[in-house]
Amino acid sequence: VCHMYDVLRVCVDIGGIHNKEKKKMKEIKIGRSKRGTSRTENGRERGREWGKLRRLRKRQMKVRARDSLYVCMSVRGRDRKSLLNICDKGRKEEMYINMREREREREREREREREREREREREREREREREREEWRHKC
């Protein structure tokens, strides 16, 4: 069975009120509903990450979803669904960025291809010139 997880990278304030700079990255795995697994297993998975969230919540930390979308939020009073939404947003954003990146890459590739084509064309031209020269000499 494939265990689908949303890994939420969170930026946690461990400095509290006095030391704002002190931050720590944490990864929270949030299980998605898994097809083909028993409910108890689901429950156990869910229980585990709810525990993580609860522990964070207890210390009243700010949690930021660092999935390329910088959403600042506190886990306090947020439910799993909104966290997942934030994850998804981040993922969509990432996909979008990757798409643009790939597009640019393709563009560059095309440019290089054109350059090579031109080079070949010039080469052929030179070749023809040489042949003409030789013909002239023969004549």
mmCIF file of N, CA and C in Angstrom:
data_model
loop_
_atom_site.group_PDB
_atom_site.id
_atom_site.type_symbol
_atom_site.label_atom_id
_atom_site.label_comp_id
_atom_site.label_asym_id
_atom_site.label_seq_id
_atom_site.Cartn_x
_atom_site.Cartn_y
_atom_site.Cartn_z
ATOM 1 N N VAL A 1 0.849 -1.201 0.000
ATOM 2 C CA VAL A 1 0.000 0.000 0.000
ATOM 3 C C VAL A 1 0.880 1.245 0.000
ATOM 4 N N CYS A 2 0.539 2.160 -0.855
ATOM 5 C CA CYS A 2 1.311 3.400 -0.934
ATOM 6 C C CYS A 2 0.841 4.350 0.149
ATOM 7 N N HIS A 3 1.733 4.740 1.004
ATOM 8 C CA HIS A 3 1.350 5.699 2.037
ATOM 9 C C HIS A 3 1.555 7.093 1.503
ATOM 10 N N MET A 4 0.458 7.745 1.211
ATOM 11 C CA MET A 4 0.562 9.105 0.687
ATOM 12 C C MET A 4 0.731 10.065 1.850
ATOM 13 N N TYR A 5 1.717 10.905 1.743
ATOM 14 C CA TYR A 5 1.920 11.889 2.790
ATOM 15 C C TYR A 5 1.988 13.257 2.178
ATOM 16 N N ASP A 6 1.491 14.214 2.891
ATOM 17 C CA ASP A 6 1.821 15.587 2.562
ATOM 18 C C ASP A 6 2.847 15.979 3.575
ATOM 19 N N VAL A 7 4.014 16.306 3.110
ATOM 20 C CA VAL A 7 5.010 16.751 4.059
ATOM 21 C C VAL A 7 4.903 18.258 4.131
ATOM 22 N N LEU A 8 4.634 18.715 5.306
ATOM 23 C CA LEU A 8 4.503 20.147 5.499
ATOM 24 C C LEU A 8 5.783 20.603 6.166
ATOM 25 N N ARG A 9 6.569 21.417 5.468
ATOM 26 C CA ARG A 9 7.762 21.933 6.117
ATOM 27 C C ARG A 9 7.335 23.167 6.879
ATOM 28 N N VAL A 10 7.611 23.170 8.142
ATOM 29 C CA VAL A 10 7.148 24.306 8.915
ATOM 30 C C VAL A 10 8.331 25.033 9.521
ATOM 31 N N CYS A 11 8.156 26.321 9.590
ATOM 32 C CA CYS A 11 9.181 27.140 10.198
ATOM 33 C C CYS A 11 8.662 27.476 11.582
ATOM 34 N N VAL A 12 9.344 27.012 12.575
ATOM 35 C CA VAL A 12 8.813 27.118 13.922
ATOM 36 C C VAL A 12 9.602 28.155 14.711
ATOM 37 N N ASP A 13 8.881 29.037 15.373
ATOM 38 C CA ASP A 13 9.533 29.977 16.275
ATOM 39 C C ASP A 13 9.886 29.232 17.539
ATOM 40 N N ILE A 14 11.170 29.022 17.786
ATOM 41 C CA ILE A 14 11.503 28.405 19.063
ATOM 42 C C ILE A 14 12.045 29.454 20.014
ATOM 43 N N GLY A 15 12.170 30.668 19.494
ATOM 44 C CA GLY A 15 12.726 31.723 20.337
ATOM 45 C C GLY A 15 11.693 32.339 21.262
ATOM 46 N N GLY A 16 10.421 32.189 20.915
ATOM 47 C CA GLY A 16 9.382 32.785 21.745
ATOM 48 C C GLY A 16 9.320 34.291 21.551
ATOM 49 N N ILE A 17 8.869 34.986 22.568
ATOM 50 C CA ILE A 17 8.619 36.420 22.445
ATOM 51 C C ILE A 17 9.928 37.194 22.335
ATOM 52 N N HIS A 18 10.936 36.750 23.076
ATOM 53 C CA HIS A 18 12.125 37.592 23.237
ATOM 54 C C HIS A 18 13.090 37.474 22.071
ATOM 55 N N ASN A 19 13.184 36.264 21.492
ATOM 56 C CA ASN A 19 14.166 36.089 20.431
ATOM 57 C C ASN A 19 13.457 35.703 19.142
ATOM 58 N N LYS A 20 13.099 36.715 18.365
ATOM 59 C CA LYS A 20 12.307 36.460 17.151
ATOM 60 C C LYS A 20 13.113 35.711 16.095
ATOM 61 N N GLU A 21 14.438 35.893 16.116
ATOM 62 C CA GLU A 21 15.257 35.326 15.040
ATOM 63 C C GLU A 21 15.387 33.812 15.129
ATOM 64 N N LYS A 22 15.179 33.288 16.327
ATOM 65 C CA LYS A 22 15.447 31.872 16.527
ATOM 66 C C LYS A 22 14.339 31.031 15.917
ATOM 67 N N LYS A 23 14.631 30.479 14.743
ATOM 68 C CA LYS A 23 13.609 29.705 14.058
ATOM 69 C C LYS A 23 14.172 28.339 13.728
ATOM 70 N N LYS A 24 13.284 27.389 13.552
ATOM 71 C CA LYS A 24 13.754 26.049 13.252
ATOM 72 C C LYS A 24 12.826 25.444 12.218
ATOM 73 N N MET A 25 13.421 24.734 11.230
ATOM 74 C CA MET A 25 12.585 24.063 10.250
ATOM 75 C C MET A 25 12.185 22.706 10.783
ATOM 76 N N LYS A 26 10.916 22.373 10.605
ATOM 77 C CA LYS A 26 10.461 21.046 10.996
ATOM 78 C C LYS A 26 9.667 20.486 9.848
ATOM 79 N N GLU A 27 9.662 19.178 9.722
ATOM 80 C CA GLU A 27 8.791 18.587 8.717
ATOM 81 C C GLU A 27 7.683 17.849 9.439
ATOM 82 N N ILE A 28 6.459 18.173 9.084
ATOM 83 C CA ILE A 28 5.344 17.442 9.643
ATOM 84 C C ILE A 28 4.748 16.632 8.513
ATOM 85 N N LYS A 29 4.595 15.344 8.725
ATOM 86 C CA LYS A 29 3.928 14.552 7.702
ATOM 87 C C LYS A 29 2.461 14.522 8.038
ATOM 88 N N ILE A 30 1.641 14.838 7.066
ATOM 89 C CA ILE A 30 0.215 14.766 7.274
ATOM 90 C C ILE A 30 -0.312 13.713 6.334
ATOM 91 N N GLY A 31 -0.859 12.636 6.875
ATOM 92 C CA GLY A 31 -1.287 11.533 6.025
ATOM 93 C C GLY A 31 -2.531 11.901 5.248
ATOM 94 N N ARG A 32 -2.566 11.537 3.978
ATOM 95 C CA ARG A 32 -3.794 11.678 3.213
ATOM 96 C C ARG A 32 -4.612 10.430 3.436
ATOM 97 N N SER A 33 -5.884 10.509 3.121
ATOM 98 C CA SER A 33 -6.705 9.315 3.284
ATOM 99 C C SER A 33 -6.171 8.290 2.297
ATOM 100 N N LYS A 34 -5.899 7.103 2.787
ATOM 101 C CA LYS A 34 -5.253 6.116 1.942
ATOM 102 C C LYS A 34 -6.265 5.093 1.498
ATOM 103 N N ARG A 35 -6.330 4.854 0.194
ATOM 104 C CA ARG A 35 -7.237 3.827 -0.307
ATOM 105 C C ARG A 35 -6.662 2.462 -0.007
ATOM 106 N N GLY A 36 -7.549 1.539 0.265
ATOM 107 C CA GLY A 36 -7.115 0.157 0.401
ATOM 108 C C GLY A 36 -6.418 -0.139 1.713
ATOM 109 N N THR A 37 -6.538 0.750 2.687
ATOM 110 C CA THR A 37 -5.988 0.424 3.997
ATOM 111 C C THR A 37 -7.148 0.356 4.974
ATOM 112 N N SER A 38 -6.906 -0.367 6.027
ATOM 113 C CA SER A 38 -7.995 -0.520 7.004
ATOM 114 C C SER A 38 -8.183 0.794 7.744
ATOM 115 N N ARG A 39 -9.367 0.943 8.293
ATOM 116 C CA ARG A 39 -9.666 2.191 8.966
ATOM 117 C C ARG A 39 -8.769 2.396 10.181
ATOM 118 N N THR A 40 -8.487 1.299 10.861
ATOM 119 C CA THR A 40 -7.671 1.449 12.066
ATOM 120 C C THR A 40 -6.309 2.012 11.691
ATOM 121 N N GLU A 41 -5.773 1.523 10.551
ATOM 122 C CA GLU A 41 -4.474 2.006 10.120
ATOM 123 C C GLU A 41 -4.566 3.498 9.807
ATOM 124 N N ASN A 42 -5.651 3.835 9.091
ATOM 125 C CA ASN A 42 -5.889 5.243 8.804
ATOM 126 C C ASN A 42 -5.901 6.051 10.076
ATOM 127 N N GLY A 43 -6.683 5.533 11.021
ATOM 128 C CA GLY A 43 -6.829 6.233 12.284
ATOM 129 C C GLY A 43 -5.496 6.412 12.958
ATOM 130 N N ARG A 44 -4.705 5.323 12.945
ATOM 131 C CA ARG A 44 -3.416 5.396 13.615
ATOM 132 C C ARG A 44 -2.530 6.446 12.948
ATOM 133 N N GLU A 45 -2.515 6.413 11.587
ATOM 134 C CA GLU A 45 -1.698 7.395 10.867
ATOM 135 C C GLU A 45 -2.125 8.798 11.254
ATOM 136 N N ARG A 46 -3.446 8.989 11.181
ATOM 137 C CA ARG A 46 -3.968 10.318 11.431
ATOM 138 C C ARG A 46 -3.618 10.738 12.852
ATOM 139 N N GLY A 47 -3.783 9.772 13.764
ATOM 140 C CA GLY A 47 -3.503 10.071 15.155
ATOM 141 C C GLY A 47 -2.096 10.563 15.330
ATOM 142 N N ARG A 48 -1.163 9.905 14.619
ATOM 143 C CA ARG A 48 0.229 10.266 14.792
ATOM 144 C C ARG A 48 0.464 11.727 14.398
ATOM 145 N N GLU A 49 -0.043 12.118 13.190
ATOM 146 C CA GLU A 49 0.278 13.497 12.838
ATOM 147 C C GLU A 49 -0.561 14.509 13.597
ATOM 148 N N TRP A 50 -1.753 14.115 13.966
ATOM 149 C CA TRP A 50 -2.507 15.039 14.804
ATOM 150 C C TRP A 50 -1.721 15.314 16.078
ATOM 151 N N GLY A 51 -1.064 14.255 16.585
ATOM 152 C CA GLY A 51 -0.240 14.430 17.772
ATOM 153 C C GLY A 51 0.835 15.473 17.534
ATOM 154 N N LYS A 52 1.483 15.371 16.370
ATOM 155 C CA LYS A 52 2.535 16.341 16.061
ATOM 156 C C LYS A 52 1.984 17.752 16.052
ATOM 157 N N LEU A 53 0.829 17.880 15.377
ATOM 158 C CA LEU A 53 0.244 19.214 15.306
ATOM 159 C C LEU A 53 -0.137 19.706 16.690
ATOM 160 N N ARG A 54 -0.666 18.781 17.490
ATOM 161 C CA ARG A 54 -1.100 19.180 18.808
ATOM 162 C C ARG A 54 0.080 19.635 19.646
ATOM 163 N N ARG A 55 1.188 18.897 19.515
ATOM 164 C CA ARG A 55 2.362 19.296 20.295
ATOM 165 C C ARG A 55 2.823 20.689 19.899
ATOM 166 N N LEU A 56 2.786 20.937 18.588
ATOM 167 C CA LEU A 56 3.152 22.274 18.142
ATOM 168 C C LEU A 56 2.183 23.298 18.710
ATOM 169 N N ARG A 57 0.906 22.921 18.665
ATOM 170 C CA ARG A 57 -0.117 23.849 19.078
ATOM 171 C C ARG A 57 0.023 24.178 20.555
ATOM 172 N N LYS A 58 0.415 23.157 21.307
ATOM 173 C CA LYS A 58 0.519 23.336 22.741
ATOM 174 C C LYS A 58 1.539 24.417 23.053
ATOM 175 N N ARG A 59 2.626 24.414 22.284
ATOM 176 C CA ARG A 59 3.648 25.416 22.525
ATOM 177 C C ARG A 59 3.298 26.717 21.803
ATOM 178 N N GLN A 60 2.114 26.715 21.185
ATOM 179 C CA GLN A 60 1.620 27.907 20.488
ATOM 180 C C GLN A 60 2.651 28.480 19.536
ATOM 181 N N MET A 61 3.154 27.594 18.674
ATOM 182 C CA MET A 61 4.162 28.067 17.730
ATOM 183 C C MET A 61 3.492 28.519 16.453
ATOM 184 N N LYS A 62 4.158 29.403 15.792
ATOM 185 C CA LYS A 62 3.711 29.793 14.471
ATOM 186 C C LYS A 62 4.229 28.740 13.506
ATOM 187 N N VAL A 63 3.386 28.334 12.618
ATOM 188 C CA VAL A 63 3.821 27.347 11.649
ATOM 189 C C VAL A 63 3.669 27.937 10.268
ATOM 190 N N ARG A 64 4.693 27.788 9.476
ATOM 191 C CA ARG A 64 4.634 28.345 8.136
ATOM 192 C C ARG A 64 4.818 27.213 7.142
ATOM 193 N N ALA A 65 3.927 27.114 6.190
ATOM 194 C CA ALA A 65 4.073 26.077 5.175
ATOM 195 C C ALA A 65 5.136 26.534 4.199
ATOM 196 N N ARG A 66 6.230 25.807 4.139
ATOM 197 C CA ARG A 66 7.319 26.258 3.291
ATOM 198 C C ARG A 66 7.345 25.453 2.002
ATOM 199 N N ASP A 67 6.183 25.257 1.390
ATOM 200 C CA ASP A 67 6.190 24.553 0.121
ATOM 201 C C ASP A 67 6.216 25.590 -0.979
ATOM 202 N N SER A 68 7.299 26.314 -1.085
ATOM 203 C CA SER A 68 7.510 27.344 -2.082
ATOM 204 C C SER A 68 6.513 28.490 -1.960
ATOM 205 N N LEU A 69 5.349 28.217 -1.386
ATOM 206 C CA LEU A 69 4.416 29.300 -1.093
ATOM 207 C C LEU A 69 4.636 29.637 0.356
ATOM 208 N N TYR A 70 4.975 30.852 0.664
ATOM 209 C CA TYR A 70 5.237 31.155 2.057
ATOM 210 C C TYR A 70 3.940 31.599 2.694
ATOM 211 N N VAL A 71 3.249 30.651 3.264
ATOM 212 C CA VAL A 71 2.006 30.998 3.919
ATOM 213 C C VAL A 71 2.298 31.030 5.390
ATOM 214 N N CYS A 72 2.027 32.147 6.000
ATOM 215 C CA CYS A 72 2.295 32.226 7.414
ATOM 216 C C CYS A 72 0.996 31.922 8.128
ATOM 217 N N MET A 73 1.057 31.011 9.022
ATOM 218 C CA MET A 73 -0.173 30.676 9.716
ATOM 219 C C MET A 73 0.183 30.063 11.043
ATOM 220 N N SER A 74 -0.737 30.097 11.970
ATOM 221 C CA SER A 74 -0.464 29.374 13.194
ATOM 222 C C SER A 74 -1.333 28.146 13.178
ATOM 223 N N VAL A 75 -0.793 27.056 13.682
ATOM 224 C CA VAL A 75 -1.520 25.801 13.665
ATOM 225 C C VAL A 75 -2.682 25.877 14.631
ATOM 226 N N ARG A 76 -2.543 26.728 15.617
ATOM 227 C CA ARG A 76 -3.590 26.851 16.615
ATOM 228 C C ARG A 76 -4.933 27.113 15.953
ATOM 229 N N GLY A 77 -5.893 26.259 16.238
ATOM 230 C CA GLY A 77 -7.236 26.501 15.737
ATOM 231 C C GLY A 77 -7.405 26.224 14.256
ATOM 232 N N ARG A 78 -6.361 25.697 13.597
ATOM 233 C CA ARG A 78 -6.525 25.331 12.198
ATOM 234 C C ARG A 78 -6.770 23.838 12.122
ATOM 235 N N ASP A 79 -7.582 23.424 11.180
ATOM 236 C CA ASP A 79 -7.792 21.990 11.060
ATOM 237 C C ASP A 79 -6.923 21.437 9.950
ATOM 238 N N ARG A 80 -6.907 20.116 9.874
ATOM 239 C CA ARG A 80 -6.049 19.418 8.936
ATOM 240 C C ARG A 80 -6.335 19.860 7.503
ATOM 241 N N LYS A 81 -7.611 20.088 7.215
ATOM 242 C CA LYS A 81 -7.990 20.402 5.846
ATOM 243 C C LYS A 81 -7.307 21.684 5.370
ATOM 244 N N SER A 82 -7.344 22.710 6.207
ATOM 245 C CA SER A 82 -6.748 23.968 5.772
ATOM 246 C C SER A 82 -5.241 23.802 5.604
ATOM 247 N N LEU A 83 -4.640 22.987 6.475
ATOM 248 C CA LEU A 83 -3.209 22.725 6.306
ATOM 249 C C LEU A 83 -2.956 22.071 4.967
ATOM 250 N N LEU A 84 -3.799 21.083 4.636
ATOM 251 C CA LEU A 84 -3.632 20.391 3.367
ATOM 252 C C LEU A 84 -3.818 21.352 2.205
ATOM 253 N N ASN A 85 -4.814 22.231 2.337
ATOM 254 C CA ASN A 85 -5.032 23.213 1.276
ATOM 255 C C ASN A 85 -3.783 24.035 1.060
ATOM 256 N N ILE A 86 -3.183 24.447 2.157
ATOM 257 C CA ILE A 86 -1.974 25.241 2.042
ATOM 258 C C ILE A 86 -0.882 24.441 1.356
ATOM 259 N N CYS A 87 -0.750 23.169 1.768
ATOM 260 C CA CYS A 87 0.231 22.306 1.112
ATOM 261 C C CYS A 87 -0.027 22.259 -0.377
ATOM 262 N N ASP A 88 -1.304 22.033 -0.733
ATOM 263 C CA ASP A 88 -1.653 21.901 -2.135
ATOM 264 C C ASP A 88 -1.331 23.166 -2.891
ATOM 265 N N LYS A 89 -1.656 24.297 -2.278
ATOM 266 C CA LYS A 89 -1.355 25.569 -2.920
ATOM 267 C C LYS A 89 0.124 25.632 -3.211
ATOM 268 N N GLY A 90 0.899 25.276 -2.189
ATOM 269 C CA GLY A 90 2.349 25.298 -2.359
ATOM 270 C C GLY A 90 2.770 24.418 -3.503
ATOM 271 N N ARG A 91 2.169 23.237 -3.559
ATOM 272 C CA ARG A 91 2.564 22.287 -4.589
ATOM 273 C C ARG A 91 2.196 22.816 -5.958
ATOM 274 N N LYS A 92 0.979 23.403 -6.055
ATOM 275 C CA LYS A 92 0.546 23.946 -7.338
ATOM 276 C C LYS A 92 1.518 25.023 -7.787
ATOM 277 N N GLU A 93 1.857 25.871 -6.826
ATOM 278 C CA GLU A 93 2.774 26.966 -7.110
ATOM 279 C C GLU A 93 4.077 26.386 -7.657
ATOM 280 N N GLU A 94 4.566 25.343 -6.966
ATOM 281 C CA GLU A 94 5.817 24.733 -7.354
ATOM 282 C C GLU A 94 5.726 24.171 -8.762
ATOM 283 N N MET A 95 4.594 23.492 -9.025
ATOM 284 C CA MET A 95 4.404 22.898 -10.332
ATOM 285 C C MET A 95 4.434 23.988 -11.393
ATOM 286 N N TYR A 96 3.767 25.103 -11.075
ATOM 287 C CA TYR A 96 3.689 26.218 -12.003
ATOM 288 C C TYR A 96 5.099 26.738 -12.303
ATOM 289 N N ILE A 97 5.865 26.914 -11.218
ATOM 290 C CA ILE A 97 7.228 27.404 -11.372
ATOM 291 C C ILE A 97 8.032 26.442 -12.237
ATOM 292 N N ASN A 98 7.891 25.135 -11.928
ATOM 293 C CA ASN A 98 8.620 24.144 -12.713
ATOM 294 C C ASN A 98 8.231 24.192 -14.184
ATOM 295 N N MET A 99 6.919 24.372 -14.429
ATOM 296 C CA MET A 99 6.444 24.432 -15.798
ATOM 297 C C MET A 99 7.125 25.576 -16.544
ATOM 298 N N ARG A 100 7.116 26.732 -15.889
ATOM 299 C CA ARG A 100 7.736 27.896 -16.534
ATOM 300 C C ARG A 100 9.204 27.632 -16.808
ATOM 301 N N GLU A 101 9.852 27.007 -15.803
ATOM 302 C CA GLU A 101 11.277 26.704 -15.924
ATOM 303 C C GLU A 101 11.509 25.811 -17.134
ATOM 304 N N ARG A 102 10.684 24.749 -17.236
ATOM 305 C CA ARG A 102 10.824 23.800 -18.341
ATOM 306 C C ARG A 102 10.632 24.500 -19.666
ATOM 307 N N GLU A 103 9.631 25.393 -19.701
ATOM 308 C CA GLU A 103 9.333 26.130 -20.929
ATOM 309 C C GLU A 103 10.573 26.911 -21.358
ATOM 310 N N ARG A 104 11.156 27.613 -20.379
ATOM 311 C CA ARG A 104 12.355 28.403 -20.666
ATOM 312 C C ARG A 104 13.469 27.506 -21.192
ATOM 313 N N GLU A 105 13.598 26.334 -20.539
ATOM 314 C CA GLU A 105 14.642 25.383 -20.929
ATOM 315 C C GLU A 105 14.456 24.989 -22.392
ATOM 316 N N ARG A 106 13.206 24.670 -22.737
ATOM 317 C CA ARG A 106 12.895 24.273 -24.117
ATOM 318 C C ARG A 106 13.258 25.387 -25.082
ATOM 319 N N GLU A 107 12.912 26.611 -24.682
ATOM 320 C CA GLU A 107 13.189 27.773 -25.520
ATOM 321 C C GLU A 107 14.692 27.843 -25.800
ATOM 322 N N ARG A 108 15.474 27.709 -24.720
ATOM 323 C CA ARG A 108 16.931 27.754 -24.856
ATOM 324 C C ARG A 108 17.413 26.673 -25.808
ATOM 325 N N GLU A 109 16.827 25.465 -25.624
ATOM 326 C CA GLU A 109 17.213 24.325 -26.459
ATOM 327 C C GLU A 109 16.972 24.645 -27.929
ATOM 328 N N ARG A 110 15.791 25.212 -28.194
ATOM 329 C CA ARG A 110 15.438 25.579 -29.578
ATOM 330 C C ARG A 110 16.448 26.568 -30.130
ATOM 331 N N GLU A 111 16.797 27.546 -29.284
ATOM 332 C CA GLU A 111 17.750 28.580 -29.695
ATOM 333 C C GLU A 111 19.070 27.920 -30.110
ATOM 334 N N ARG A 112 19.544 27.013 -29.248
ATOM 335 C CA ARG A 112 20.802 26.315 -29.533
ATOM 336 C C ARG A 112 20.709 25.560 -30.851
ATOM 337 N N GLU A 113 19.551 24.898 -31.051
ATOM 338 C CA GLU A 113 19.328 24.110 -32.264
ATOM 339 C C GLU A 113 19.457 25.010 -33.487
ATOM 340 N N ARG A 114 18.807 26.175 -33.420
ATOM 341 C CA ARG A 114 18.850 27.136 -34.521
ATOM 342 C C ARG A 114 20.290 27.542 -34.806
ATOM 343 N N GLU A 115 21.023 27.809 -33.704
ATOM 344 C CA GLU A 115 22.418 28.236 -33.833
ATOM 345 C C GLU A 115 23.212 27.174 -34.595
ATOM 346 N N ARG A 116 23.023 25.912 -34.163
ATOM 347 C CA ARG A 116 23.729 24.803 -34.814
ATOM 348 C C ARG A 116 23.387 24.736 -36.295
ATOM 349 N N GLU A 117 22.087 24.918 -36.568
ATOM 350 C CA GLU A 117 21.610 24.868 -37.959
ATOM 351 C C GLU A 117 22.344 25.910 -38.794
ATOM 352 N N ARG A 118 22.407 27.134 -38.260
ATOM 353 C CA ARG A 118 23.085 28.236 -38.963
ATOM 354 C C ARG A 118 24.540 27.863 -39.235
ATOM 355 N N GLU A 119 25.164 27.292 -38.176
ATOM 356 C CA GLU A 119 26.576 26.905 -38.280
ATOM 357 C C GLU A 119 26.759 25.920 -39.438
ATOM 358 N N ARG A 120 25.872 24.916 -39.464
ATOM 359 C CA ARG A 120 25.943 23.898 -40.520
ATOM 360 C C ARG A 120 25.790 24.548 -41.882
ATOM 361 N N GLU A 121 24.837 25.490 -41.962
ATOM 362 C CA GLU A 121 24.568 26.184 -43.215
ATOM 363 C C GLU A 121 25.841 26.873 -43.697
ATOM 364 N N ARG A 122 26.492 27.597 -42.776
ATOM 365 C CA ARG A 122 27.736 28.311 -43.123
ATOM 366 C C ARG A 122 28.790 27.331 -43.629
ATOM 367 N N GLU A 123 28.864 26.190 -42.887
ATOM 368 C CA GLU A 123 29.848 25.158 -43.250
ATOM 369 C C GLU A 123 29.621 24.706 -44.693
ATOM 370 N N ARG A 124 28.358 24.428 -45.032
ATOM 371 C CA ARG A 124 28.000 23.976 -46.376
ATOM 372 C C ARG A 124 28.391 25.027 -47.402
ATOM 373 N N GLU A 125 28.111 26.281 -47.039
ATOM 374 C CA GLU A 125 28.415 27.397 -47.929
ATOM 375 C C GLU A 125 29.913 27.391 -48.267
ATOM 376 N N ARG A 126 30.724 27.277 -47.206
ATOM 377 C CA ARG A 126 32.182 27.261 -47.377
ATOM 378 C C ARG A 126 32.600 26.114 -48.289
ATOM 379 N N GLU A 127 31.967 24.955 -48.025
ATOM 380 C CA GLU A 127 32.263 23.750 -48.816
ATOM 381 C C GLU A 127 32.019 24.031 -50.296
ATOM 382 N N ARG A 128 30.873 24.631 -50.582
ATOM 383 C CA ARG A 128 30.507 24.957 -51.972
ATOM 384 C C ARG A 128 31.535 25.896 -52.582
ATOM 385 N N GLU A 129 31.924 26.910 -51.779
ATOM 386 C CA GLU A 129 32.922 27.877 -52.257
ATOM 387 C C GLU A 129 34.172 27.142 -52.704
ATOM 388 N N ARG A 130 34.661 26.246 -51.841
ATOM 389 C CA ARG A 130 35.880 25.490 -52.140
ATOM 390 C C ARG A 130 35.734 24.716 -53.439
ATOM 391 N N GLU A 131 34.564 24.034 -53.548
ATOM 392 C CA GLU A 131 34.339 23.252 -54.763
ATOM 393 C C GLU A 131 34.405 24.136 -56.000
ATOM 394 N N ARG A 132 33.773 25.305 -55.923
ATOM 395 C CA ARG A 132 33.769 26.238 -57.058
ATOM 396 C C ARG A 132 35.202 26.631 -57.418
ATOM 397 N N GLU A 133 35.963 26.937 -56.332
ATOM 398 C CA GLU A 133 37.364 27.313 -56.554
ATOM 399 C C GLU A 133 38.087 26.219 -57.338
ATOM 400 N N GLU A 134 37.898 24.948 -56.836
ATOM 401 C CA GLU A 134 38.571 23.829 -57.490
ATOM 402 C C GLU A 134 38.178 23.729 -58.958
ATOM 403 N N TRP A 135 36.893 23.902 -59.222
ATOM 404 C CA TRP A 135 36.408 23.843 -60.605
ATOM 405 C C TRP A 135 37.106 24.893 -61.453
ATOM 406 N N ARG A 136 37.177 26.103 -60.906
ATOM 407 C CA ARG A 136 37.809 27.190 -61.655
ATOM 408 C C ARG A 136 39.238 26.817 -62.013
ATOM 409 N N HIS A 137 39.927 26.229 -60.967
ATOM 410 C CA HIS A 137 41.328 25.851 -61.200
ATOM 411 C C HIS A 137 41.432 24.810 -62.310
ATOM 412 N N LYS A 138 40.497 23.839 -62.252
ATOM 413 C CA LYS A 138 40.538 22.783 -63.274
ATOM 414 C C LYS A 138 40.327 23.371 -64.659
ATOM 415 N N CYS A 139 39.353 24.285 -64.706
ATOM 416 C CA CYS A 139 39.123 24.929 -65.992
ATOM 417 C C CYS A 139 40.321 25.812 -66.306
#
